[in-house]
Amino acid sequence: MNVSMKGLALAALMTVGLAAGQQPATPPMHAKAAHRLVIKNAMVIYGNAKPPYGPVDIVVQDGLISYIGPADGMPSSSITLPTTPRSSDTVIDATGKYVMPGIVNAHMHWHEERQAGIPQPIQYERNLYLAAGVTTAREVGGDFDKSKRWQAESNAHTIIAPRILVYPFVSKGRTGSPAEIRAWIRDIKEKGADGLKIIGMDRDQLEAIMDEAHKLGMRTATHIAVEETTAKDYVELGVNSIEHFYGVADAALNGIQNFPPDMSYSNEIHRFGRAGELYAQADPEKLHKIIDMMVEKKVAWDPTFSIYEASRDLVRAQAQPWFKDYLHPSMEEYFKGSLDNHGSYFLGWTSSQEAKWKQQYRIWMDAVREFANKGGLVTTGDDAGYIYSMYGFGISRELELHEEAGFHPLEVIEHATWNGAKLLGMEDRIGKVREGFIADLLVVNGNPLDNLKLLNPYGADVMTINGRPASNYSPLGPNDKVQSVHGGGIEWTIKDGIPYHVPTLMREVKEMVSRARTQRIRSTAAQP
Ligand SMILES: [Zn+2]
């Protein structure tokens, strides 16, 4: 069999998966820890951007990947391979499927409510993230005590949720004095903070934070506001990651941000509208220099492209097809244009604002691509729950936008897995499909390198020829029947060796949404 024939045979084997909205039976192994789990016949995307390989069998023993080897049916299978399933094993047949490391969502927040007064069950967000393949979630700012409790429960597998890292917002305290900030950091470290999230600091405050963080060995992530400090200050002082687009263009301006005189930073239309003009104001030479500095000082960039996308294409953001069944009423209300809700600044949003944001994305994406070309570490985060971005769907869209920024799908998956592990300092345990590593694995219906949309919890359109999934570039015969079916999606998200059945998680999400909508209709009707 020559190489191209092999490729075709493999494409023919690809499974379509369950269409969103179908009612799948829950397999008995869903959410159950197995002593031994065998994943049969999988193509492997390793995590570090080397080409995929396989098919192989993967053995998971007590949560760790214990063996990766030739699939049964190979010539050597006359002997008992370590992958030969025993009667007590849990087995996932991955024939025609791809297995990749679980995704690290490097920027997220846990929410139990979006619109005030409409509770949103926390399990809704947990299910959506797992369904999108997120096995590790770095919360950069939230309810510290709750998140620490959920972290412990996730580690003990008493809840169904990704692994959680907690980076609380650095508090300025009562006076904002550097001494007070230092004391606060020591205290939060004592209470178990995994790192720190910094936002909006003056230089003296930032110096104190970074010095204290380094003394305590704490990692830091920053959302740089329009303040005294820019990316240059954060890079000089050794922050671990820059989140979003903020602060980088600001460090490359000739002078300051060119905002009009009626600008008010408290008005989010001003804030987000004008923010879309910043990269165009940057001096390209200075931008190259700040990128060089970031690379040299080993500062990672977690761009969170997906969270601002509504600013460049509002209609797209408002018309996402998964809203119909999966958008919780608390978020639905929150997303409606209102200056009372952070990120809901779409009141009279104009074509010119979108055009400026489109230009901003072009320059910003080029900057991120240049940063990676020069050796910088790029990661993925979604920051969902704001600006029409839903948990889970946001991270899968983030991957697509990394491809738009000029990265090969293999590099994109590296950003989402291996780079994420490095950012968190967990590169000895997660981020690769490797023996000895924690079994955080995704079993994907189809090849995500062919189409990153296959990772979307909603699934994707897949072309079939005579009923079999095929590349839409496949040659066609005169009698071939070509159709579009709904397929793709992640079939299993495995965290710590425990398999979670994604169609089941999504069915539960749909039920939560439908219950909340019914309740809301009742309570609205009951109002005088
Ligand atoms: Zn955020």
Short mmCIF file of C-alpha atoms and ligand atoms in Angstrom, two decimals:
data_model
loop_
_atom_site.label_atom_id
_atom_site.label_comp_id
_atom_site.label_asym_id
_atom_site.label_seq_id
_atom_site.Cartn_x
_atom_site.Cartn_y
_atom_site.Cartn_z
CA MET A 1 0.00 0.00 0.00
CA ASN A 2 1.54 3.31 -0.98
CA VAL A 3 1.39 6.34 1.25
CA SER A 4 -1.49 8.09 -0.48
CA MET A 5 -3.58 4.89 -0.52
CA LYS A 6 -2.95 4.52 3.19
CA GLY A 7 -4.16 8.05 3.71
CA LEU A 8 -7.34 7.34 1.78
CA ALA A 9 -8.02 4.13 3.68
CA LEU A 10 -7.61 6.01 6.93
CA ALA A 11 -9.94 8.79 5.81
CA ALA A 12 -12.53 6.16 4.92
CA LEU A 13 -12.30 4.75 8.42
CA MET A 14 -12.88 8.08 10.12
CA THR A 15 -15.93 8.04 12.27
CA VAL A 16 -18.57 10.67 11.91
CA GLY A 17 -19.43 10.68 15.60
CA LEU A 18 -22.69 11.64 17.17
CA ALA A 19 -24.49 14.64 15.82
CA ALA A 20 -25.25 17.38 18.30
CA GLY A 21 -28.80 17.01 19.46
CA GLN A 22 -28.87 13.23 19.09
CA GLN A 23 -29.74 11.39 22.27
CA PRO A 24 -26.83 9.07 22.95
CA ALA A 25 -26.90 6.32 25.52
CA THR A 26 -24.47 6.92 28.36
CA PRO A 27 -21.80 4.22 28.28
CA PRO A 28 -21.38 2.53 31.68
CA MET A 29 -17.73 3.65 31.96
CA HIS A 30 -18.65 7.36 31.83
CA ALA A 31 -17.07 9.24 34.76
CA LYS A 32 -15.81 6.03 36.40
CA ALA A 33 -12.21 5.53 37.44
CA ALA A 34 -10.82 2.37 35.86
CA HIS A 35 -7.84 0.47 37.20
CA ARG A 36 -6.81 -0.22 33.60
CA LEU A 37 -8.10 1.58 30.55
CA VAL A 38 -7.07 0.47 27.08
CA ILE A 39 -7.55 2.78 24.10
CA LYS A 40 -7.40 0.63 20.98
CA ASN A 41 -6.16 1.51 17.53
CA ALA A 42 -5.64 5.26 17.91
CA MET A 43 -3.78 7.73 15.75
CA VAL A 44 -1.75 9.90 18.12
CA ILE A 45 -1.13 13.64 18.07
CA TYR A 46 1.70 13.80 20.55
CA GLY A 47 1.50 17.41 21.74
CA ASN A 48 4.82 18.93 20.73
CA ALA A 49 4.04 19.44 17.02
CA LYS A 50 5.83 16.38 15.70
CA PRO A 51 3.77 14.57 13.03
CA PRO A 52 0.99 12.21 14.17
CA TYR A 53 1.65 8.48 14.24
CA GLY A 54 -0.18 5.17 14.71
CA PRO A 55 -2.41 3.34 14.91
CA VAL A 56 -1.32 2.30 18.39
CA ASP A 57 -2.90 1.06 21.58
CA ILE A 58 -2.57 3.14 24.73
CA VAL A 59 -2.75 1.61 28.19
CA VAL A 60 -3.70 3.77 31.15
CA GLN A 61 -3.05 2.34 34.56
CA ASP A 62 -4.36 4.11 37.68
CA GLY A 63 -4.54 7.44 35.91
CA LEU A 64 -1.13 7.36 34.23
CA ILE A 65 -0.19 6.42 30.68
CA SER A 66 1.69 3.17 31.26
CA TYR A 67 2.23 1.88 27.74
CA ILE A 68 1.93 2.99 24.13
CA GLY A 69 2.56 0.33 21.55
CA PRO A 70 1.54 -1.41 18.36
CA ALA A 71 -2.14 -2.11 17.97
CA ASP A 72 -3.42 -5.69 18.11
CA GLY A 73 -3.70 -7.27 14.73
CA MET A 74 -0.16 -6.30 13.85
CA PRO A 75 2.10 -9.25 12.90
CA SER A 76 3.56 -9.34 16.41
CA SER A 77 0.18 -9.95 18.06
CA SER A 78 0.75 -13.72 18.41
CA ILE A 79 2.41 -12.84 21.71
CA THR A 80 0.40 -11.21 24.49
CA LEU A 81 1.07 -7.50 24.26
CA PRO A 82 0.75 -5.19 27.26
CA THR A 83 -2.14 -3.68 25.35
CA THR A 84 -4.12 -6.90 25.03
CA PRO A 85 -7.28 -6.11 27.01
CA ARG A 86 -8.05 -8.22 30.05
CA SER A 87 -11.64 -8.99 30.97
CA SER A 88 -11.63 -6.41 33.77
CA ASP A 89 -10.32 -3.58 31.58
CA THR A 90 -12.23 -0.61 30.34
CA VAL A 91 -11.79 -0.40 26.57
CA ILE A 92 -12.28 2.51 24.18
CA ASP A 93 -12.17 1.62 20.51
CA ALA A 94 -10.44 4.53 18.78
CA THR A 95 -10.44 3.04 15.29
CA GLY A 96 -10.52 5.95 12.85
CA LYS A 97 -10.13 8.42 15.72
CA TYR A 98 -7.31 10.62 16.89
CA VAL A 99 -6.00 10.83 20.43
CA MET A 100 -4.34 14.02 21.61
CA PRO A 101 -3.41 15.51 25.00
CA GLY A 102 -6.12 17.29 26.98
CA ILE A 103 -6.32 21.04 26.43
CA VAL A 104 -4.93 23.56 28.91
CA ASN A 105 -7.26 26.54 29.10
CA ALA A 106 -4.75 29.07 30.39
CA HIS A 107 -7.26 31.86 30.95
CA MET A 108 -10.70 31.25 32.38
CA HIS A 109 -13.05 32.19 35.24
CA TRP A 110 -15.63 30.12 37.11
CA HIS A 111 -19.07 31.71 37.17
CA GLU A 112 -22.18 30.73 39.12
CA GLU A 113 -24.15 33.63 37.75
CA ARG A 114 -23.87 36.00 34.81
CA GLN A 115 -26.96 38.18 34.86
CA ALA A 116 -27.55 39.20 38.48
CA GLY A 117 -30.42 37.23 39.98
CA ILE A 118 -30.31 34.35 37.49
CA PRO A 119 -28.21 31.53 38.97
CA GLN A 120 -26.15 29.41 36.60
CA PRO A 121 -25.20 25.99 38.00
CA ILE A 122 -21.42 25.58 38.15
CA GLN A 123 -21.77 22.12 36.61
CA TYR A 124 -22.92 23.80 33.39
CA GLU A 125 -19.51 25.42 32.92
CA ARG A 126 -17.61 22.33 34.08
CA ASN A 127 -19.43 20.10 31.58
CA LEU A 128 -18.90 22.53 28.72
CA TYR A 129 -15.16 22.79 29.38
CA LEU A 130 -14.72 19.02 29.60
CA ALA A 131 -16.81 18.62 26.44
CA ALA A 132 -14.44 21.01 24.66
CA GLY A 133 -11.48 18.91 25.77
CA VAL A 134 -10.25 21.15 28.60
CA THR A 135 -8.62 18.93 31.21
CA THR A 136 -6.69 21.72 32.95
CA ALA A 137 -8.13 25.15 33.67
CA ARG A 138 -6.13 28.06 35.01
CA GLU A 139 -8.50 30.44 36.74
CA VAL A 140 -7.03 33.92 36.60
CA GLY A 141 -9.21 35.74 39.10
CA GLY A 142 -12.36 34.45 40.79
CA ASP A 143 -13.81 33.50 44.15
CA PHE A 144 -10.62 32.24 45.77
CA ASP A 145 -12.10 30.11 48.56
CA LYS A 146 -14.62 28.42 46.30
CA SER A 147 -12.07 27.76 43.58
CA LYS A 148 -9.67 26.22 46.10
CA ARG A 149 -12.45 23.94 47.29
CA TRP A 150 -13.36 22.95 43.73
CA GLN A 151 -9.68 22.35 43.02
CA ALA A 152 -9.47 19.87 45.90
CA GLU A 153 -12.71 18.20 44.84
CA SER A 154 -11.52 17.94 41.24
CA ASN A 155 -8.23 16.41 42.39
CA ALA A 156 -10.14 13.91 44.52
CA HIS A 157 -12.55 13.22 41.61
CA THR A 158 -15.60 13.88 43.76
CA ILE A 159 -16.79 16.38 41.14
CA ILE A 160 -16.79 16.17 37.35
CA ALA A 161 -14.53 19.05 36.36
CA PRO A 162 -11.18 19.85 34.78
CA ARG A 163 -8.07 20.10 36.96
CA ILE A 164 -7.96 23.62 38.39
CA LEU A 165 -5.13 26.05 39.04
CA VAL A 166 -6.01 29.13 41.04
CA TYR A 167 -4.36 32.49 40.29
CA PRO A 168 -6.22 35.12 42.35
CA PHE A 169 -6.28 38.83 41.45
CA VAL A 170 -3.57 40.66 43.36
CA SER A 171 -5.34 42.98 45.75
CA LYS A 172 -4.03 46.50 46.25
CA GLY A 173 -5.34 46.36 49.80
CA ARG A 174 -6.73 49.43 51.49
CA THR A 175 -4.04 51.95 50.58
CA GLY A 176 -2.28 50.28 47.67
CA SER A 177 1.09 50.70 49.36
CA PRO A 178 3.78 48.26 48.24
CA ALA A 179 4.15 46.96 51.82
CA GLU A 180 0.45 46.19 52.05
CA ILE A 181 0.50 44.40 48.69
CA ARG A 182 3.51 42.30 49.76
CA ALA A 183 1.72 41.23 52.94
CA TRP A 184 -1.37 40.29 50.93
CA ILE A 185 0.71 38.12 48.58
CA ARG A 186 2.40 36.28 51.47
CA ASP A 187 -1.00 35.61 52.98
CA ILE A 188 -2.59 34.31 49.77
CA LYS A 189 0.42 32.08 49.09
CA GLU A 190 -0.07 30.67 52.58
CA LYS A 191 -3.71 29.97 51.68
CA GLY A 192 -2.68 27.96 48.64
CA ALA A 193 -2.62 30.30 45.63
CA ASP A 194 -0.95 28.58 42.67
CA GLY A 195 0.06 31.89 41.13
CA LEU A 196 -1.01 35.51 40.83
CA LYS A 197 -3.07 37.49 38.37
CA ILE A 198 -2.01 41.11 38.09
CA ILE A 199 -4.09 43.93 36.70
CA GLY A 200 -3.66 47.71 36.55
CA MET A 201 -0.63 48.58 38.68
CA ASP A 202 1.72 51.52 39.00
CA ARG A 203 5.43 50.79 38.62
CA ASP A 204 6.26 50.80 42.38
CA GLN A 205 3.36 48.45 43.11
CA LEU A 206 4.40 46.16 40.28
CA GLU A 207 8.01 46.08 41.51
CA ALA A 208 6.79 44.98 44.94
CA ILE A 209 4.50 42.31 43.48
CA MET A 210 7.13 40.83 41.19
CA ASP A 211 9.80 40.86 43.88
CA GLU A 212 7.53 39.14 46.38
CA ALA A 213 6.30 36.63 43.77
CA HIS A 214 9.87 35.72 42.86
CA LYS A 215 10.85 35.31 46.51
CA LEU A 216 7.92 32.96 47.04
CA GLY A 217 8.41 31.12 43.75
CA MET A 218 4.97 32.10 42.45
CA ARG A 219 4.05 32.34 38.78
CA THR A 220 2.37 35.47 37.49
CA ALA A 221 -0.08 36.35 34.72
CA THR A 222 -1.00 39.88 33.78
CA HIS A 223 -3.85 41.73 32.19
CA ILE A 224 -2.09 45.02 31.51
CA ALA A 225 -4.49 47.91 31.80
CA VAL A 226 -3.96 51.33 30.26
CA GLU A 227 -1.89 52.52 33.20
CA GLU A 228 1.54 53.79 34.13
CA THR A 229 2.94 50.36 33.28
CA THR A 230 3.08 48.68 29.86
CA ALA A 231 4.37 45.32 28.65
CA LYS A 232 7.89 46.78 28.88
CA ASP A 233 7.62 47.08 32.68
CA TYR A 234 6.16 43.60 33.07
CA VAL A 235 8.82 42.08 30.83
CA GLU A 236 11.64 43.87 32.67
CA LEU A 237 10.31 42.66 36.01
CA GLY A 238 9.88 39.06 34.83
CA VAL A 239 6.15 38.31 34.57
CA ASN A 240 5.38 34.77 33.33
CA SER A 241 2.60 35.55 30.90
CA ILE A 242 0.95 38.48 29.20
CA GLU A 243 -2.78 37.90 28.70
CA HIS A 244 -4.87 39.36 25.86
CA PHE A 245 -3.55 42.09 23.56
CA TYR A 246 -3.13 44.73 26.22
CA GLY A 247 0.08 46.55 26.99
CA VAL A 248 2.13 45.30 24.04
CA ALA A 249 1.10 47.91 21.47
CA ASP A 250 1.14 50.44 24.30
CA ALA A 251 4.83 49.73 24.84
CA ALA A 252 5.47 50.50 21.15
CA LEU A 253 3.78 53.90 20.89
CA ASN A 254 5.52 57.14 20.06
CA GLY A 255 4.10 59.02 23.01
CA ILE A 256 0.87 57.88 24.61
CA GLN A 257 -2.39 56.33 23.38
CA ASN A 258 -4.05 58.74 20.97
CA PHE A 259 -7.49 58.84 22.55
CA PRO A 260 -9.95 61.69 21.85
CA PRO A 261 -10.60 64.32 24.56
CA ASP A 262 -14.03 62.99 25.49
CA MET A 263 -12.59 59.56 26.28
CA SER A 264 -13.80 58.00 29.54
CA TYR A 265 -12.17 54.72 30.48
CA SER A 266 -15.13 53.88 32.73
CA ASN A 267 -17.40 53.81 29.70
CA GLU A 268 -16.87 50.42 28.08
CA ILE A 269 -17.91 51.63 24.63
CA HIS A 270 -15.05 54.12 24.83
CA ARG A 271 -12.73 51.58 26.42
CA PHE A 272 -13.26 48.69 23.99
CA GLY A 273 -13.96 50.83 20.94
CA ARG A 274 -10.72 52.78 21.33
CA ALA A 275 -8.76 49.68 22.38
CA GLY A 276 -9.35 48.43 18.84
CA GLU A 277 -7.24 51.30 17.51
CA LEU A 278 -4.13 50.64 19.57
CA TYR A 279 -2.14 48.25 17.37
CA ALA A 280 -2.55 50.63 14.42
CA GLN A 281 -1.00 53.36 16.57
CA ALA A 282 2.07 51.26 17.43
CA ASP A 283 5.40 52.06 15.78
CA PRO A 284 6.25 48.83 13.86
CA GLU A 285 9.96 49.10 14.72
CA LYS A 286 9.21 49.50 18.40
CA LEU A 287 6.75 46.60 18.21
CA HIS A 288 9.48 44.30 16.86
CA LYS A 289 11.70 45.42 19.76
CA ILE A 290 9.15 44.73 22.48
CA ILE A 291 8.49 41.31 20.93
CA ASP A 292 12.25 40.62 21.03
CA MET A 293 12.29 41.61 24.70
CA MET A 294 9.38 39.30 25.50
CA VAL A 295 11.14 36.39 23.80
CA GLU A 296 14.46 37.13 25.46
CA LYS A 297 12.92 37.34 28.94
CA LYS A 298 10.87 34.17 28.33
CA VAL A 299 7.52 35.87 28.85
CA ALA A 300 4.67 33.75 27.43
CA TRP A 301 1.80 35.27 25.43
CA ASP A 302 -1.74 34.02 25.99
CA PRO A 303 -3.58 36.14 23.43
CA THR A 304 -7.21 35.02 24.04
CA PHE A 305 -8.12 36.03 20.47
CA SER A 306 -11.61 34.55 20.75
CA ILE A 307 -12.87 36.81 23.52
CA TYR A 308 -12.70 40.02 21.45
CA GLU A 309 -14.04 38.53 18.25
CA ALA A 310 -17.49 40.08 18.61
CA SER A 311 -15.79 43.46 18.27
CA ARG A 312 -14.75 42.67 14.70
CA ASP A 313 -17.90 40.77 13.68
CA LEU A 314 -20.88 41.32 15.95
CA VAL A 315 -23.44 39.49 13.83
CA ARG A 316 -21.30 36.34 13.77
CA ALA A 317 -20.97 36.49 17.54
CA GLN A 318 -24.69 36.93 18.08
CA ALA A 319 -25.69 34.13 15.71
CA GLN A 320 -23.60 31.22 16.97
CA PRO A 321 -25.70 28.11 16.28
CA TRP A 322 -25.04 26.48 19.68
CA PHE A 323 -26.87 29.32 21.46
CA LYS A 324 -30.17 27.67 20.49
CA ASP A 325 -29.80 24.67 22.79
CA TYR A 326 -26.85 25.47 25.04
CA LEU A 327 -26.92 29.16 26.01
CA HIS A 328 -27.92 29.51 29.63
CA PRO A 329 -30.50 32.27 30.26
CA SER A 330 -28.16 33.90 32.80
CA MET A 331 -25.56 34.42 30.06
CA GLU A 332 -28.17 35.21 27.43
CA GLU A 333 -29.39 38.12 29.53
CA TYR A 334 -25.87 39.18 30.43
CA PHE A 335 -24.75 39.35 26.79
CA LYS A 336 -27.48 41.84 25.83
CA GLY A 337 -26.07 45.34 25.29
CA SER A 338 -25.78 47.05 28.66
CA LEU A 339 -23.16 49.23 30.28
CA ASP A 340 -23.92 47.51 33.59
CA ASN A 341 -22.38 44.23 32.46
CA HIS A 342 -18.63 43.96 31.84
CA GLY A 343 -18.02 43.24 28.17
CA SER A 344 -21.57 43.94 26.95
CA TYR A 345 -20.59 47.17 25.23
CA PHE A 346 -22.43 46.62 21.96
CA LEU A 347 -24.75 49.60 21.85
CA GLY A 348 -24.92 51.07 18.38
CA TRP A 349 -21.72 49.23 17.43
CA THR A 350 -20.60 50.59 14.06
CA SER A 351 -19.05 49.28 10.86
CA SER A 352 -16.08 51.60 11.47
CA GLN A 353 -15.52 50.09 14.92
CA GLU A 354 -15.57 46.62 13.36
CA ALA A 355 -13.20 47.67 10.56
CA LYS A 356 -10.75 49.06 13.11
CA TRP A 357 -10.94 45.87 15.14
CA LYS A 358 -10.32 43.83 12.00
CA GLN A 359 -7.19 45.83 11.35
CA GLN A 360 -6.22 45.43 15.00
CA TYR A 361 -6.51 41.64 14.68
CA ARG A 362 -4.32 41.60 11.57
CA ILE A 363 -1.50 43.49 13.29
CA TRP A 364 -1.96 41.69 16.61
CA MET A 365 -2.01 38.23 15.01
CA ASP A 366 1.11 39.06 13.00
CA ALA A 367 2.78 40.15 16.25
CA VAL A 368 1.89 36.85 17.95
CA ARG A 369 3.15 34.91 14.90
CA GLU A 370 6.40 36.92 14.92
CA PHE A 371 6.74 36.31 18.67
CA ALA A 372 6.44 32.53 18.13
CA ASN A 373 8.80 32.58 15.14
CA LYS A 374 11.40 34.19 17.35
CA GLY A 375 10.95 31.46 19.97
CA GLY A 376 8.21 32.86 22.21
CA LEU A 377 5.77 30.57 24.03
CA VAL A 378 2.17 30.98 22.83
CA THR A 379 -0.70 29.44 24.79
CA THR A 380 -4.49 29.24 24.51
CA GLY A 381 -7.16 30.62 26.80
CA ASP A 382 -10.76 31.64 26.19
CA ASP A 383 -11.84 33.99 29.01
CA ALA A 384 -15.41 32.92 28.20
CA GLY A 385 -18.61 34.05 29.88
CA TYR A 386 -18.29 37.55 28.42
CA ILE A 387 -18.73 39.16 24.99
CA TYR A 388 -20.86 36.38 23.42
CA SER A 389 -18.21 33.77 24.16
CA MET A 390 -19.47 30.58 25.74
CA TYR A 391 -17.37 28.28 27.91
CA GLY A 392 -15.82 25.51 25.84
CA PHE A 393 -17.00 26.87 22.50
CA GLY A 394 -14.66 29.78 23.21
CA ILE A 395 -11.58 27.59 23.53
CA SER A 396 -12.35 25.66 20.36
CA ARG A 397 -12.81 28.96 18.52
CA GLU A 398 -9.51 30.13 20.05
CA LEU A 399 -7.75 27.26 18.30
CA GLU A 400 -9.28 28.26 14.96
CA LEU A 401 -8.09 31.82 15.46
CA HIS A 402 -4.55 30.64 16.14
CA GLU A 403 -4.71 28.95 12.74
CA GLU A 404 -5.94 32.24 11.27
CA ALA A 405 -2.92 33.93 12.87
CA GLY A 406 -0.74 31.77 10.63
CA PHE A 407 -0.03 28.69 12.71
CA HIS A 408 -0.17 25.14 11.37
CA PRO A 409 -2.90 23.07 13.10
CA LEU A 410 -0.14 20.98 14.72
CA GLU A 411 1.38 24.15 16.18
CA VAL A 412 -2.07 25.24 17.32
CA ILE A 413 -2.52 21.97 19.20
CA GLU A 414 0.94 22.45 20.66
CA HIS A 415 -0.15 25.88 21.95
CA ALA A 416 -3.21 24.27 23.53
CA THR A 417 -1.41 21.33 25.14
CA TRP A 418 2.37 21.21 25.52
CA ASN A 419 2.83 25.00 25.68
CA GLY A 420 0.06 25.24 28.25
CA ALA A 421 1.82 22.61 30.37
CA LYS A 422 5.05 24.61 30.18
CA LEU A 423 3.30 27.82 31.14
CA LEU A 424 1.97 26.18 34.29
CA GLY A 425 5.26 24.47 35.14
CA MET A 426 3.61 21.06 34.68
CA GLU A 427 5.64 19.90 31.68
CA ASP A 428 6.84 16.84 33.59
CA ARG A 429 3.26 15.54 33.90
CA ILE A 430 0.85 16.82 31.26
CA GLY A 431 0.74 18.17 27.70
CA LYS A 432 1.97 15.10 25.82
CA VAL A 433 0.71 11.62 25.00
CA ARG A 434 3.73 10.08 26.70
CA GLU A 435 4.37 7.05 28.88
CA GLY A 436 4.57 8.07 32.53
CA PHE A 437 2.49 11.21 31.98
CA ILE A 438 -0.94 11.81 33.50
CA ALA A 439 -3.63 10.35 31.26
CA ASP A 440 -5.27 13.60 30.18
CA LEU A 441 -6.36 12.53 26.71
CA LEU A 442 -8.97 13.39 24.11
CA VAL A 443 -10.46 10.84 21.74
CA VAL A 444 -11.58 12.86 18.72
CA ASN A 445 -14.04 11.82 16.01
CA GLY A 446 -11.81 12.41 13.02
CA ASN A 447 -8.53 14.21 12.53
CA PRO A 448 -8.40 17.68 14.10
CA LEU A 449 -5.37 18.50 11.92
CA ASP A 450 -7.71 18.22 8.97
CA ASN A 451 -10.22 20.56 10.60
CA LEU A 452 -9.90 22.14 14.04
CA LYS A 453 -13.69 22.58 14.02
CA LEU A 454 -13.88 18.85 14.83
CA LEU A 455 -12.92 19.86 18.40
CA ASN A 456 -16.01 22.04 18.80
CA PRO A 457 -18.45 20.60 21.39
CA TYR A 458 -21.24 21.24 18.87
CA GLY A 459 -19.51 19.12 16.25
CA ALA A 460 -18.96 20.21 12.67
CA ASP A 461 -20.20 19.62 9.14
CA VAL A 462 -18.43 16.65 7.61
CA MET A 463 -18.56 15.70 3.94
CA THR A 464 -19.35 12.08 3.14
CA ILE A 465 -18.90 10.20 -0.12
CA ASN A 466 -21.24 7.25 -0.41
CA GLY A 467 -21.93 7.52 3.30
CA ARG A 468 -18.29 7.64 4.44
CA PRO A 469 -16.54 10.71 5.81
CA ALA A 470 -13.97 12.06 3.38
CA SER A 471 -11.85 15.11 2.78
CA ASN A 472 -13.78 17.64 0.73
CA TYR A 473 -10.79 17.70 -1.66
CA SER A 474 -11.32 13.99 -2.45
CA PRO A 475 -11.57 13.09 -6.14
CA LEU A 476 -15.16 12.31 -7.14
CA GLY A 477 -16.48 9.70 -9.54
CA PRO A 478 -19.61 10.30 -11.66
CA ASN A 479 -21.76 8.03 -9.48
CA ASP A 480 -20.47 9.14 -6.09
CA LYS A 481 -23.09 10.39 -3.69
CA VAL A 482 -21.83 13.44 -1.84
CA GLN A 483 -23.56 14.64 1.31
CA SER A 484 -22.97 16.86 4.32
CA VAL A 485 -23.58 15.31 7.72
CA HIS A 486 -23.12 16.60 11.21
CA GLY A 487 -20.20 14.85 12.90
CA GLY A 488 -16.86 15.48 14.55
CA GLY A 489 -16.67 16.45 18.19
CA ILE A 490 -14.64 14.91 20.96
CA GLU A 491 -15.99 11.49 21.91
CA TRP A 492 -14.13 11.09 25.20
CA THR A 493 -12.34 13.57 27.41
CA ILE A 494 -10.10 11.60 29.74
CA LYS A 495 -8.78 13.35 32.83
CA ASP A 496 -6.50 11.56 35.28
CA GLY A 497 -7.43 8.36 33.44
CA ILE A 498 -11.16 8.83 34.03
CA PRO A 499 -13.16 8.84 30.78
CA TYR A 500 -15.95 11.40 30.36
CA HIS A 501 -18.37 10.76 27.52
CA VAL A 502 -18.78 14.07 25.73
CA PRO A 503 -22.24 13.46 24.16
CA THR A 504 -23.47 12.68 27.69
CA LEU A 505 -21.93 15.88 29.09
CA MET A 506 -23.57 17.90 26.32
CA ARG A 507 -26.95 16.25 26.83
CA GLU A 508 -26.75 17.24 30.50
CA VAL A 509 -25.89 20.83 29.51
CA LYS A 510 -28.90 20.94 27.23
CA GLU A 511 -31.12 19.67 30.04
CA MET A 512 -29.76 22.29 32.46
CA VAL A 513 -30.48 25.03 29.94
CA SER A 514 -33.95 23.79 29.18
CA ARG A 515 -34.80 23.58 32.91
CA ALA A 516 -33.46 27.09 33.53
CA ARG A 517 -35.47 28.48 30.61
CA THR A 518 -38.69 26.92 31.83
CA GLN A 519 -38.04 28.24 35.33
CA ARG A 520 -37.35 31.68 33.96
CA ILE A 521 -40.57 31.77 31.94
CA ARG A 522 -42.46 30.78 35.09
CA SER A 523 -40.76 33.36 37.32
CA THR A 524 -41.15 36.15 34.73
CA ALA A 525 -44.84 35.28 34.35
CA ALA A 526 -45.27 35.33 38.13
CA GLN A 527 -44.03 38.92 38.41
CA PRO A 528 -46.77 41.49 38.99
ZN ZN B 1 -10.12 37.09 32.20
#
